[in-house]
mmCIF file of C-alpha atoms in Angstrom:
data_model
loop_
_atom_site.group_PDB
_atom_site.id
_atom_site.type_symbol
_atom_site.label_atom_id
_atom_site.label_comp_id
_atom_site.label_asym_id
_atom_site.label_seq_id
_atom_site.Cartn_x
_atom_site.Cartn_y
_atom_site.Cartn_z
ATOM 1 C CA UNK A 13 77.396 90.548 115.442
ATOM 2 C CA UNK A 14 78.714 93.888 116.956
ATOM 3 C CA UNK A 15 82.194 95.396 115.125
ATOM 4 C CA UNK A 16 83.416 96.067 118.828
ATOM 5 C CA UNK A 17 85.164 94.081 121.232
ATOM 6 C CA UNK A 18 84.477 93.504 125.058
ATOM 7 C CA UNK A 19 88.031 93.817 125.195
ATOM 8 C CA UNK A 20 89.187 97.398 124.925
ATOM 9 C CA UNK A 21 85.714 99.231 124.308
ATOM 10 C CA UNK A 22 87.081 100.187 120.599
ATOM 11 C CA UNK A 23 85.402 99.053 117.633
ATOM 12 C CA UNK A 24 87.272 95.505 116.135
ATOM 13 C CA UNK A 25 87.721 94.738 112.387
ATOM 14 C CA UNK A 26 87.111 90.876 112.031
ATOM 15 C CA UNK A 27 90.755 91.152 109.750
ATOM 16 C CA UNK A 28 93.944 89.334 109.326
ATOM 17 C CA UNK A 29 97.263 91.646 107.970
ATOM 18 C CA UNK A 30 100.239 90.843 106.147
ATOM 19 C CA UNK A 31 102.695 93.392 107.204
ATOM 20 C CA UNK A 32 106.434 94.218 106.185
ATOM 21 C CA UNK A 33 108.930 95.979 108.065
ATOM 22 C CA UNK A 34 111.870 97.261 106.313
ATOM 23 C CA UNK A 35 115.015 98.548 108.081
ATOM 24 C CA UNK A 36 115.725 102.511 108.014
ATOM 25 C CA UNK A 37 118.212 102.566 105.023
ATOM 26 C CA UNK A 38 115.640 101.031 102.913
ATOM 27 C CA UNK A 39 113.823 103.851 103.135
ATOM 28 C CA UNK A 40 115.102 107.272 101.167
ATOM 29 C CA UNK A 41 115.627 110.794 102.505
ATOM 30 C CA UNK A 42 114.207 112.753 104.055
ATOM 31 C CA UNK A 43 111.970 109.777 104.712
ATOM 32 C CA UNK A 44 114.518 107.643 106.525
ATOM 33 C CA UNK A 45 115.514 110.546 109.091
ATOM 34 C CA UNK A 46 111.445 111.145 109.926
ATOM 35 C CA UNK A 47 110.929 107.146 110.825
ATOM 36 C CA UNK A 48 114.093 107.636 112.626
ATOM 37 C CA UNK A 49 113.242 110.286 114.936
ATOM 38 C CA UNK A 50 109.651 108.650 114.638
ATOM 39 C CA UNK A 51 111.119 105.417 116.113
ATOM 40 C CA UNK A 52 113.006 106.765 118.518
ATOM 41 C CA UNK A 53 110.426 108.845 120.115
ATOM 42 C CA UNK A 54 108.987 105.617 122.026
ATOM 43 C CA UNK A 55 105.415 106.716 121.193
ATOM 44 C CA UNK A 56 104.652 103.723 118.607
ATOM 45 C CA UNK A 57 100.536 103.679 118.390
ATOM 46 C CA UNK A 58 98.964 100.182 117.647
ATOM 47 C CA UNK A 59 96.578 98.439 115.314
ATOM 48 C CA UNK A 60 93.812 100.083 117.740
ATOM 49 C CA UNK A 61 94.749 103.293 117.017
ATOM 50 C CA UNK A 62 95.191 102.839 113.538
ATOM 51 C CA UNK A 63 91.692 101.641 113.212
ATOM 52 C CA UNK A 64 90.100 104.576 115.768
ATOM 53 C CA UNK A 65 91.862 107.172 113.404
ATOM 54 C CA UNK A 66 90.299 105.514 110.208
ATOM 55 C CA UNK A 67 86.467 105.198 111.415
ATOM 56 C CA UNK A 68 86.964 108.887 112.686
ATOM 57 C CA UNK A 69 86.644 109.912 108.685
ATOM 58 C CA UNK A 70 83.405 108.225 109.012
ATOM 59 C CA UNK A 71 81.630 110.169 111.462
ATOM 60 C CA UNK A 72 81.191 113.887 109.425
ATOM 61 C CA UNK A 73 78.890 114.200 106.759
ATOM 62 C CA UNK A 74 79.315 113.544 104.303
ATOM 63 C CA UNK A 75 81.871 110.985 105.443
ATOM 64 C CA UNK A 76 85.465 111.252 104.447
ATOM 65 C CA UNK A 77 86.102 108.407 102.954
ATOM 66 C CA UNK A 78 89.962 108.328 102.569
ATOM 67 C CA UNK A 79 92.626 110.540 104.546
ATOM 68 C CA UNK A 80 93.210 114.029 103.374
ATOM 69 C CA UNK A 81 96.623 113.695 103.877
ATOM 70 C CA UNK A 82 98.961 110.463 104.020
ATOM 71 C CA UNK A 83 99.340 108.846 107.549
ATOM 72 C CA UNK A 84 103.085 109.497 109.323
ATOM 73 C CA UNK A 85 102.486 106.634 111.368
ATOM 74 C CA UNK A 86 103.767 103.160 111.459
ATOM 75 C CA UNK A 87 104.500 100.080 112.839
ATOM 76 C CA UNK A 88 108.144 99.853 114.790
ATOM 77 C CA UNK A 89 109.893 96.844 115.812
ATOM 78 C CA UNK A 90 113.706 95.440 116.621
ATOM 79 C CA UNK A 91 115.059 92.674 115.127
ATOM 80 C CA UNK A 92 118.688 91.327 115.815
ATOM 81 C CA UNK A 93 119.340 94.890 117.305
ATOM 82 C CA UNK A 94 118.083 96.971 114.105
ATOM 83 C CA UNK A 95 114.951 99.002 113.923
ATOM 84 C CA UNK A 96 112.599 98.113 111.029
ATOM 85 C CA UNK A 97 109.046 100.304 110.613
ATOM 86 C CA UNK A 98 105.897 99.317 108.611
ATOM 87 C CA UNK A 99 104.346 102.691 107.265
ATOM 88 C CA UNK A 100 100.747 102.867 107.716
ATOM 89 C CA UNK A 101 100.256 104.738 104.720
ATOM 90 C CA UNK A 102 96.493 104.927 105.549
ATOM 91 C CA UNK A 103 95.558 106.962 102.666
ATOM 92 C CA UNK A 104 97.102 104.401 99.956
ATOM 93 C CA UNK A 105 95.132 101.796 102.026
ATOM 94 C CA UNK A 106 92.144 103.828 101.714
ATOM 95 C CA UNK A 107 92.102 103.955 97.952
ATOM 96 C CA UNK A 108 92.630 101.020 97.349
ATOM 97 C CA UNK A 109 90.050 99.695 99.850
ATOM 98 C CA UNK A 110 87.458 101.416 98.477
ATOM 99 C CA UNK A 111 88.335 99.991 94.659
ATOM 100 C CA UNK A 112 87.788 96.591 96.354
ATOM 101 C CA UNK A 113 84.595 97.768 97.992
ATOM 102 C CA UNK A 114 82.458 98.706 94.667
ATOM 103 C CA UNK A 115 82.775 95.059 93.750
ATOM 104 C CA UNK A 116 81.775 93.243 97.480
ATOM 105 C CA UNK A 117 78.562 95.463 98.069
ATOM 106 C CA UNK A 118 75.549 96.317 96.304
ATOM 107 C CA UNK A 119 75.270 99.626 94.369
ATOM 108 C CA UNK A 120 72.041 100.735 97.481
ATOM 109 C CA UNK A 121 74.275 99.107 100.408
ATOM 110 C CA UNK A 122 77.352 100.958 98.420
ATOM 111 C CA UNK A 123 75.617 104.545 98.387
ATOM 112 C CA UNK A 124 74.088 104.128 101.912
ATOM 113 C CA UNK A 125 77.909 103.838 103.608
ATOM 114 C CA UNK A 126 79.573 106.321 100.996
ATOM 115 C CA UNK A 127 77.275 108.454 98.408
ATOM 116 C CA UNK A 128 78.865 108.757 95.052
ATOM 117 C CA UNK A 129 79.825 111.717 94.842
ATOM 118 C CA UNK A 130 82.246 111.072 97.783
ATOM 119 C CA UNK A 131 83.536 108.204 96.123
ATOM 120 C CA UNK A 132 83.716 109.665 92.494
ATOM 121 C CA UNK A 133 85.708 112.690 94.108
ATOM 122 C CA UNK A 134 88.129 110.002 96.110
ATOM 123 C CA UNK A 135 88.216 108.016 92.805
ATOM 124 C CA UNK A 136 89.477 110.756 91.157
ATOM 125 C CA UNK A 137 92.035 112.005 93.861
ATOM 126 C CA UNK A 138 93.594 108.865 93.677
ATOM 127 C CA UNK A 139 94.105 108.777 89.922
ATOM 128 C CA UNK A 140 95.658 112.423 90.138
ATOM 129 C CA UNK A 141 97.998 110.849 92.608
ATOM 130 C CA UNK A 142 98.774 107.436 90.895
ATOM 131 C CA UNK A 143 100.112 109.649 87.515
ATOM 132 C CA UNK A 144 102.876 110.874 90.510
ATOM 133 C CA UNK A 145 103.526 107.833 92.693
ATOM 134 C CA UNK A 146 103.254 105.264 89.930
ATOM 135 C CA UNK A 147 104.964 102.511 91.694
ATOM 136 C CA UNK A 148 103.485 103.023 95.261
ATOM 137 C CA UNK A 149 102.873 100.204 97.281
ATOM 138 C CA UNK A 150 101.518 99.491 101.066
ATOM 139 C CA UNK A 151 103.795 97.877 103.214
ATOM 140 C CA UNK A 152 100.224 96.201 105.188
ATOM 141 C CA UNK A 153 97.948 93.818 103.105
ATOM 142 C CA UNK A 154 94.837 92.671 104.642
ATOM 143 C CA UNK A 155 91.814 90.298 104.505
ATOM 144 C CA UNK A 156 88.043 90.523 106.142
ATOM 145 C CA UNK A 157 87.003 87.574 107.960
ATOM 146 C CA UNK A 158 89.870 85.113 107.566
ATOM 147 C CA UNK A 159 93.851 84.670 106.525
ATOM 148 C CA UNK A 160 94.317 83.458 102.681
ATOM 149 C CA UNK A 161 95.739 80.560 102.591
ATOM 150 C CA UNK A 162 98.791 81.409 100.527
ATOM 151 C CA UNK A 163 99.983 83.792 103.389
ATOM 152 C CA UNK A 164 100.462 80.822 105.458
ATOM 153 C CA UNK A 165 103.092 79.458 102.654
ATOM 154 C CA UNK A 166 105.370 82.294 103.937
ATOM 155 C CA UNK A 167 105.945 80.626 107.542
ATOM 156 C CA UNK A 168 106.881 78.011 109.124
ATOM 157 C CA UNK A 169 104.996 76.892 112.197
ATOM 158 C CA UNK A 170 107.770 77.127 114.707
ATOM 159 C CA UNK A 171 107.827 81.152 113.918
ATOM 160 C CA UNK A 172 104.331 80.409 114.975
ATOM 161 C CA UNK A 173 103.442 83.303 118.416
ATOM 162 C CA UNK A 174 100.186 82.557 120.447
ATOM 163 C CA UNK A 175 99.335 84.993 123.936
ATOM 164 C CA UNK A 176 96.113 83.999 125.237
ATOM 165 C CA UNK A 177 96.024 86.955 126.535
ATOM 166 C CA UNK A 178 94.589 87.898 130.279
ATOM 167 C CA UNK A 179 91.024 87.489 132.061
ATOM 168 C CA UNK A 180 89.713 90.772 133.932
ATOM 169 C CA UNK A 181 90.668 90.500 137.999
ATOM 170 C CA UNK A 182 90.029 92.986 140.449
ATOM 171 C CA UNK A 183 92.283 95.897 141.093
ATOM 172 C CA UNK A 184 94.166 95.510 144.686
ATOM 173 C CA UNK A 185 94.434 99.045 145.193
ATOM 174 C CA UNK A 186 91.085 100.357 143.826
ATOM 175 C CA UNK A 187 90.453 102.771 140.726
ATOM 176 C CA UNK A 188 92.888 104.926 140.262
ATOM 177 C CA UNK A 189 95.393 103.670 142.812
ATOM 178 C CA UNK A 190 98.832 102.492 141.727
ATOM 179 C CA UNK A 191 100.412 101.362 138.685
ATOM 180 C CA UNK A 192 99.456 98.621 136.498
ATOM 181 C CA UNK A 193 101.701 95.932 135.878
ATOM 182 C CA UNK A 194 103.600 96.574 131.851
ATOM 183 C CA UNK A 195 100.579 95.162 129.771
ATOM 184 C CA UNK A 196 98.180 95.993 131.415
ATOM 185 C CA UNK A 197 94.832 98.153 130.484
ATOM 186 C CA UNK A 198 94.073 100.544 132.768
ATOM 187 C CA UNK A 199 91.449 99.743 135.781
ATOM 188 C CA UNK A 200 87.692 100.340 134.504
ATOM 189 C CA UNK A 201 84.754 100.810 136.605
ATOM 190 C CA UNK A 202 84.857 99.050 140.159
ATOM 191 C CA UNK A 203 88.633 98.882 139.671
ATOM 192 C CA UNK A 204 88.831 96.194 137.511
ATOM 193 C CA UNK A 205 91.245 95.531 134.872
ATOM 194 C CA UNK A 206 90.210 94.784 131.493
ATOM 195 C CA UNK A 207 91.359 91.658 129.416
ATOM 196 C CA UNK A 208 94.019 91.770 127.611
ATOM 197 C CA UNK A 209 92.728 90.317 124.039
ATOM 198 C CA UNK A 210 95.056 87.734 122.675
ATOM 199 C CA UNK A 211 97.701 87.618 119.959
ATOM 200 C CA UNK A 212 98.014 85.302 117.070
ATOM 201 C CA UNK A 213 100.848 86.319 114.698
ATOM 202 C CA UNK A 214 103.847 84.235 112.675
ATOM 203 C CA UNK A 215 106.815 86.374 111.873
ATOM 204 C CA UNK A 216 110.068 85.387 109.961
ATOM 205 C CA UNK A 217 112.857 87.132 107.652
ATOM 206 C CA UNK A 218 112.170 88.189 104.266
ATOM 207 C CA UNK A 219 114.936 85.861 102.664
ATOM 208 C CA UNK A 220 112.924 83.281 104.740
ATOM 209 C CA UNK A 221 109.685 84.405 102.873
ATOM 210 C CA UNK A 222 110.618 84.422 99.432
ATOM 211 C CA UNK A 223 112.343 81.642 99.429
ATOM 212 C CA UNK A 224 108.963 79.522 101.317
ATOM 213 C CA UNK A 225 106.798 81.471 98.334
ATOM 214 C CA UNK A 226 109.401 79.974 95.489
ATOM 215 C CA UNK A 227 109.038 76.657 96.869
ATOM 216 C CA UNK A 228 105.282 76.404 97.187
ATOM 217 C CA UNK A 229 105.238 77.808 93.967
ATOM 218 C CA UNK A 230 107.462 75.721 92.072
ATOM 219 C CA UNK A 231 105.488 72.639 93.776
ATOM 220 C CA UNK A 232 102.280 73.877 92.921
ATOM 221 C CA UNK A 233 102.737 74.006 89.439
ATOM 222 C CA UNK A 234 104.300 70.552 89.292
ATOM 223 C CA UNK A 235 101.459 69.138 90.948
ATOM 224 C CA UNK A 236 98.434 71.505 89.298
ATOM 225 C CA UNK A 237 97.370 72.129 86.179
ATOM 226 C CA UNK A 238 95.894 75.218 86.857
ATOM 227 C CA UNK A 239 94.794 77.132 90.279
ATOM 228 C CA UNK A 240 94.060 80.595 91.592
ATOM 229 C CA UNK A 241 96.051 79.645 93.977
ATOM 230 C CA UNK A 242 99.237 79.809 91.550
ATOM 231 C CA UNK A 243 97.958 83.529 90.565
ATOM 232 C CA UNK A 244 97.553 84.246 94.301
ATOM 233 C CA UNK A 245 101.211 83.282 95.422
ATOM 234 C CA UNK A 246 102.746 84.828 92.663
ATOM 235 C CA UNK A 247 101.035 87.953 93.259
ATOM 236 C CA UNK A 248 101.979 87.773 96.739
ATOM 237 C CA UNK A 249 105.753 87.288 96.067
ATOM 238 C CA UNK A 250 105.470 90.020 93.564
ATOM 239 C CA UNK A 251 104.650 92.064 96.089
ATOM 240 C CA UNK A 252 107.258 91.249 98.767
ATOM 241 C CA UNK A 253 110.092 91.164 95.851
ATOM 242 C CA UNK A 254 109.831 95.139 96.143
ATOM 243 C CA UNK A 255 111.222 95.253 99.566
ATOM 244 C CA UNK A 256 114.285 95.523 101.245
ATOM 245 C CA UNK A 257 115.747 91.849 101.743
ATOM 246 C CA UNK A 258 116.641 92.233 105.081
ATOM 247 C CA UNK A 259 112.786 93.351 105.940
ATOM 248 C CA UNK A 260 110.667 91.239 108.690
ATOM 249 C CA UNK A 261 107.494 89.695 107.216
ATOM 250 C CA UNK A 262 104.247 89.508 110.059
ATOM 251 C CA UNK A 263 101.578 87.808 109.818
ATOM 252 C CA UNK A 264 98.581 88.949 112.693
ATOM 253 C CA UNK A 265 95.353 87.608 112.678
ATOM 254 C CA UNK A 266 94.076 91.288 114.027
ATOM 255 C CA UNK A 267 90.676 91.128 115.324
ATOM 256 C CA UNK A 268 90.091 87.709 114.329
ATOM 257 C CA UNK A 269 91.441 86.180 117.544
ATOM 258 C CA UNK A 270 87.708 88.155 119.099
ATOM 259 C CA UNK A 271 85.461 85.629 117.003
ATOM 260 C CA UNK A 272 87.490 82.153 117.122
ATOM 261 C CA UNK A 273 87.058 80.506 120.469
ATOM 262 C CA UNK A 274 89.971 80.520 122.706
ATOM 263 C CA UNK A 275 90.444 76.870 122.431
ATOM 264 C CA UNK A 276 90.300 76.654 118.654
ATOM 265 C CA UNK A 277 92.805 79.409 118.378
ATOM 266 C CA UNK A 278 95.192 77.637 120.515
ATOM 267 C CA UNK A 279 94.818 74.879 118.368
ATOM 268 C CA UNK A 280 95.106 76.443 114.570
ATOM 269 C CA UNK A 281 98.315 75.234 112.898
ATOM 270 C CA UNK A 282 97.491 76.848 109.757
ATOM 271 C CA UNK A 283 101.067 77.306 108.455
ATOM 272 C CA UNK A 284 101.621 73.450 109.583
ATOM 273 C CA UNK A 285 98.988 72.116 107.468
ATOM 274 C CA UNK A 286 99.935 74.430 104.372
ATOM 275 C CA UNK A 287 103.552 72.558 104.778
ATOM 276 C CA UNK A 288 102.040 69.382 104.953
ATOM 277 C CA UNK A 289 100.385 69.868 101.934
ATOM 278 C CA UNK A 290 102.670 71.400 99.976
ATOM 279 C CA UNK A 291 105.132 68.171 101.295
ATOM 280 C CA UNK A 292 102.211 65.484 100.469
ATOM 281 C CA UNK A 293 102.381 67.345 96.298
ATOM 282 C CA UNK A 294 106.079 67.196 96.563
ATOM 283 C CA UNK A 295 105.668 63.799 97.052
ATOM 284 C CA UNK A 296 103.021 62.594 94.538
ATOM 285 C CA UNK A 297 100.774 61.814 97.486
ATOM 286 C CA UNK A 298 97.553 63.575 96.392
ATOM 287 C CA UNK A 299 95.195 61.838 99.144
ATOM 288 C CA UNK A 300 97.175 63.343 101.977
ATOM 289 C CA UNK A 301 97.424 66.668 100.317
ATOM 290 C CA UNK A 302 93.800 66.746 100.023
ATOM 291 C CA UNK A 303 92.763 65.596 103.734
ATOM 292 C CA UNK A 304 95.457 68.378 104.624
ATOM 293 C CA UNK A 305 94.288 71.025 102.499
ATOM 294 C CA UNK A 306 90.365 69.844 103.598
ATOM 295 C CA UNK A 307 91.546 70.529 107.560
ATOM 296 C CA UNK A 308 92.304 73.667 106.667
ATOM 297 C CA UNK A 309 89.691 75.221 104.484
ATOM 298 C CA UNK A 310 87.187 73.416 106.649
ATOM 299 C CA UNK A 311 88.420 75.485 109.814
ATOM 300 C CA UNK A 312 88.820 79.086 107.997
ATOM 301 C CA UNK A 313 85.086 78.593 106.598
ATOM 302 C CA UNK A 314 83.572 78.436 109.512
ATOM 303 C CA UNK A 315 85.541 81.502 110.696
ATOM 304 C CA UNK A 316 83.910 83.401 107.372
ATOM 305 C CA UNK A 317 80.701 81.901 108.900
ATOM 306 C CA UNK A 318 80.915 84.042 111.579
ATOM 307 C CA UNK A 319 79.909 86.991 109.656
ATOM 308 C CA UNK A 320 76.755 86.032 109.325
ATOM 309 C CA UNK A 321 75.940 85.225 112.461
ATOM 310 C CA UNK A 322 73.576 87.641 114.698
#
C-alpha cells in the first residue's frame, strides 16, 4: 500500500497521536514569550507539514536521520479564550523513534533505511544531550497503524469529533479564478478542488484525563490479576502527570482516517466501548466486559491488517 494519500498529494503516516497542549505560563522564559509571538503570528503549520519537514531528512545521503537542530514549531489552539501550544519538538521525537525502530525491523531492513554509522552517530548525539535535558519529555506520543487502547480510557465519547470531510467538485470559476471557500484546498488540474480528508479526534481537559486514567486504573487492578494493560495506563498517566493541569489532552487518529472506510469510521466508538468495559469490571460482570473488550480489539486488528495489504 502507498504511504501517500489521494487527498493532498503528500506522503500519509498510517498513525494515531496523543497530543498535549499546555497554556503559555506553563511554559518558562524565554520559551513562553517565543510560543507567544509564535501563536500570535497566525501562521500555525499542520500535521502535513510536520511530516513533509521530517521525510525531507530522508532524501540526502546519507540520510539525516534526526533534526540537527530542535523544531520551533507547534501545535496552537484556544480553549475557553486561552491559547495552549503543543511543541513539536521533532528532534526529541526523532531520538526516540529511532530507539523504538532497532527493535521493530530487522538488522538488513534496519541498515537499508539508515546505515549504522548514521544511527551510531544519532545514538550518540542523543546521549550527549540526555546528560543536559535529563527530564525532557514530548508533548506528542504516537502509534503506527492503530490507537492503543488505553488512550481511549482518557475520553469520554461525547468529546468524541468526526468531519467526514469533502468529495472533489468542480471549480465554478476555473483554475485559478476566485477564492476558495475557508477549508478548502486549492483547485488542481481542470479546476477541481481536492477532498478534504476527514478528521477523527477526541479532546477533553487534563483534570478530565487524569482523573478517567485513575479510574480505569483503580478498576483494572480490582478486576485483574495482572495485565500490560495496567503497565500501559500507568505509564501513560505518568506521562501526562508532568504537565500543566489546565493543559488540553487530543487524541487524532492522523492518517489513519485514509485506510478505514468512511463508513466504519463513522461508526468507531472506541472510547464508548473502553467505558463499557471498564463499567462491566466495575460491576463484576466479566462476560460483558469481554464481548466489549472483543468489539474493540476485533475492529483495531483489522486496521493493523491493513499494513499488509498490497
Amino acid at each position: 500500500m502507498s504511504a501517500s494519500s489521494g487527498f493532498s498529494g503528500a506522503p500519509v503516516p498510517y498513525a494515531s497521536y496523543l497530543r498535549v497542549y499546555e497554556p503559555l505560563a506553563a511554559f518558562p522564559e524565554p520559551e513562553r514569550g517565543h510560543w507567544k509571538r509564535y501563536a500570535a503570528g497566525g501562521r500555525h503549520p499542520t500535521a502535513q507539514d510536520e511530516l513533509r519537514q521530517s521525510l525531507a531528512g530522508l532524501v540526502p545521503v546519507p540520510p539525516v536521520a534526526v533534526p540537527v537542530h530542535e523544531s520551533r514549531e507547534a501545535f496552537v489552539s484556544v480553549v475557553d479564550d486561552v491559547v495552549v501550544v503543543c511543541p513539536w519538538r521533532t528532534r526529541l521525537r526523532g531520538w526516540m523513534a529511532l530507539e523504538e525502530l532497532a527493535d521493530r525491523l530487522p538488522g538488513p531492513a534496519l541498515d537499508a533505511m539508515l546505515p549504522e554509522v548514521v544511527r551510531e552517530q544519532a545514538t550518540a548525539d542523543y546521549q550527549r544531550w540526555r546528560e543536559h535535558n535529563p527530564d525532557a519529555r514530548p508533548w506528542i506520543r504516537s502509534a503506527t497503524w492503530h490507537v492503543p487502547v488505553r488512550w481511549f480510557a482518557l475520553f469520554d465519547d461525547a468529546e468524541r469529533h468526526y468531519d467526514p470531510g469533502t468529495e472533489p467538485e468542480a471549480a465554478e470559476d476555473g483554475p485559478g479564478v476566485g477564492a476558495a471557500a475557508e477549508g478548502d484546498q486549492p483547485a488542481g488540474a481542470g479546476g477541481q478542488k481536492q477532498r478534504i480528508a476527514p478528521v477523527m479526534r477526541y479532546r477533553t481537559q487534563m483534570v478530565q484525563a487524569r482523573r478517567r486514567v485513575a479510574r480505569a486504573l483503580r478498576v483494572l487492578r480490582d478486576s485483574l490479576d495482572d495485565s500490560p494493560l495496567i503497565d500501559a495506563l500507568t505509564d501513560t498517566g505518568r506521562w501526562l502527570e508532568e504537565f500543566h493541569p489546565r493543559s488540553l489532552v487530543e487524541l487524532d487518529y492522523g492518517g489513519l482516517v485514509h485506510v478505514i472506510p468512511p463508513e466504519r469510521l463513522a461508526e468507531d466508538r472506541s472510547a464508548a466501548r473502553v467505558a463499557e468495559g471498564l463499567a462491566a469490571l466495575r460491576e463484576g460482570d466479566g462476560a460483558r466486559a469481554g464481548e466489549a473488550y472483543g468489539v474493540l480489539t476485533d475492529f483495531w486488528r483489522s486496521v493493523r491488517e491493513l499494513q499488509f495489504a498490497s
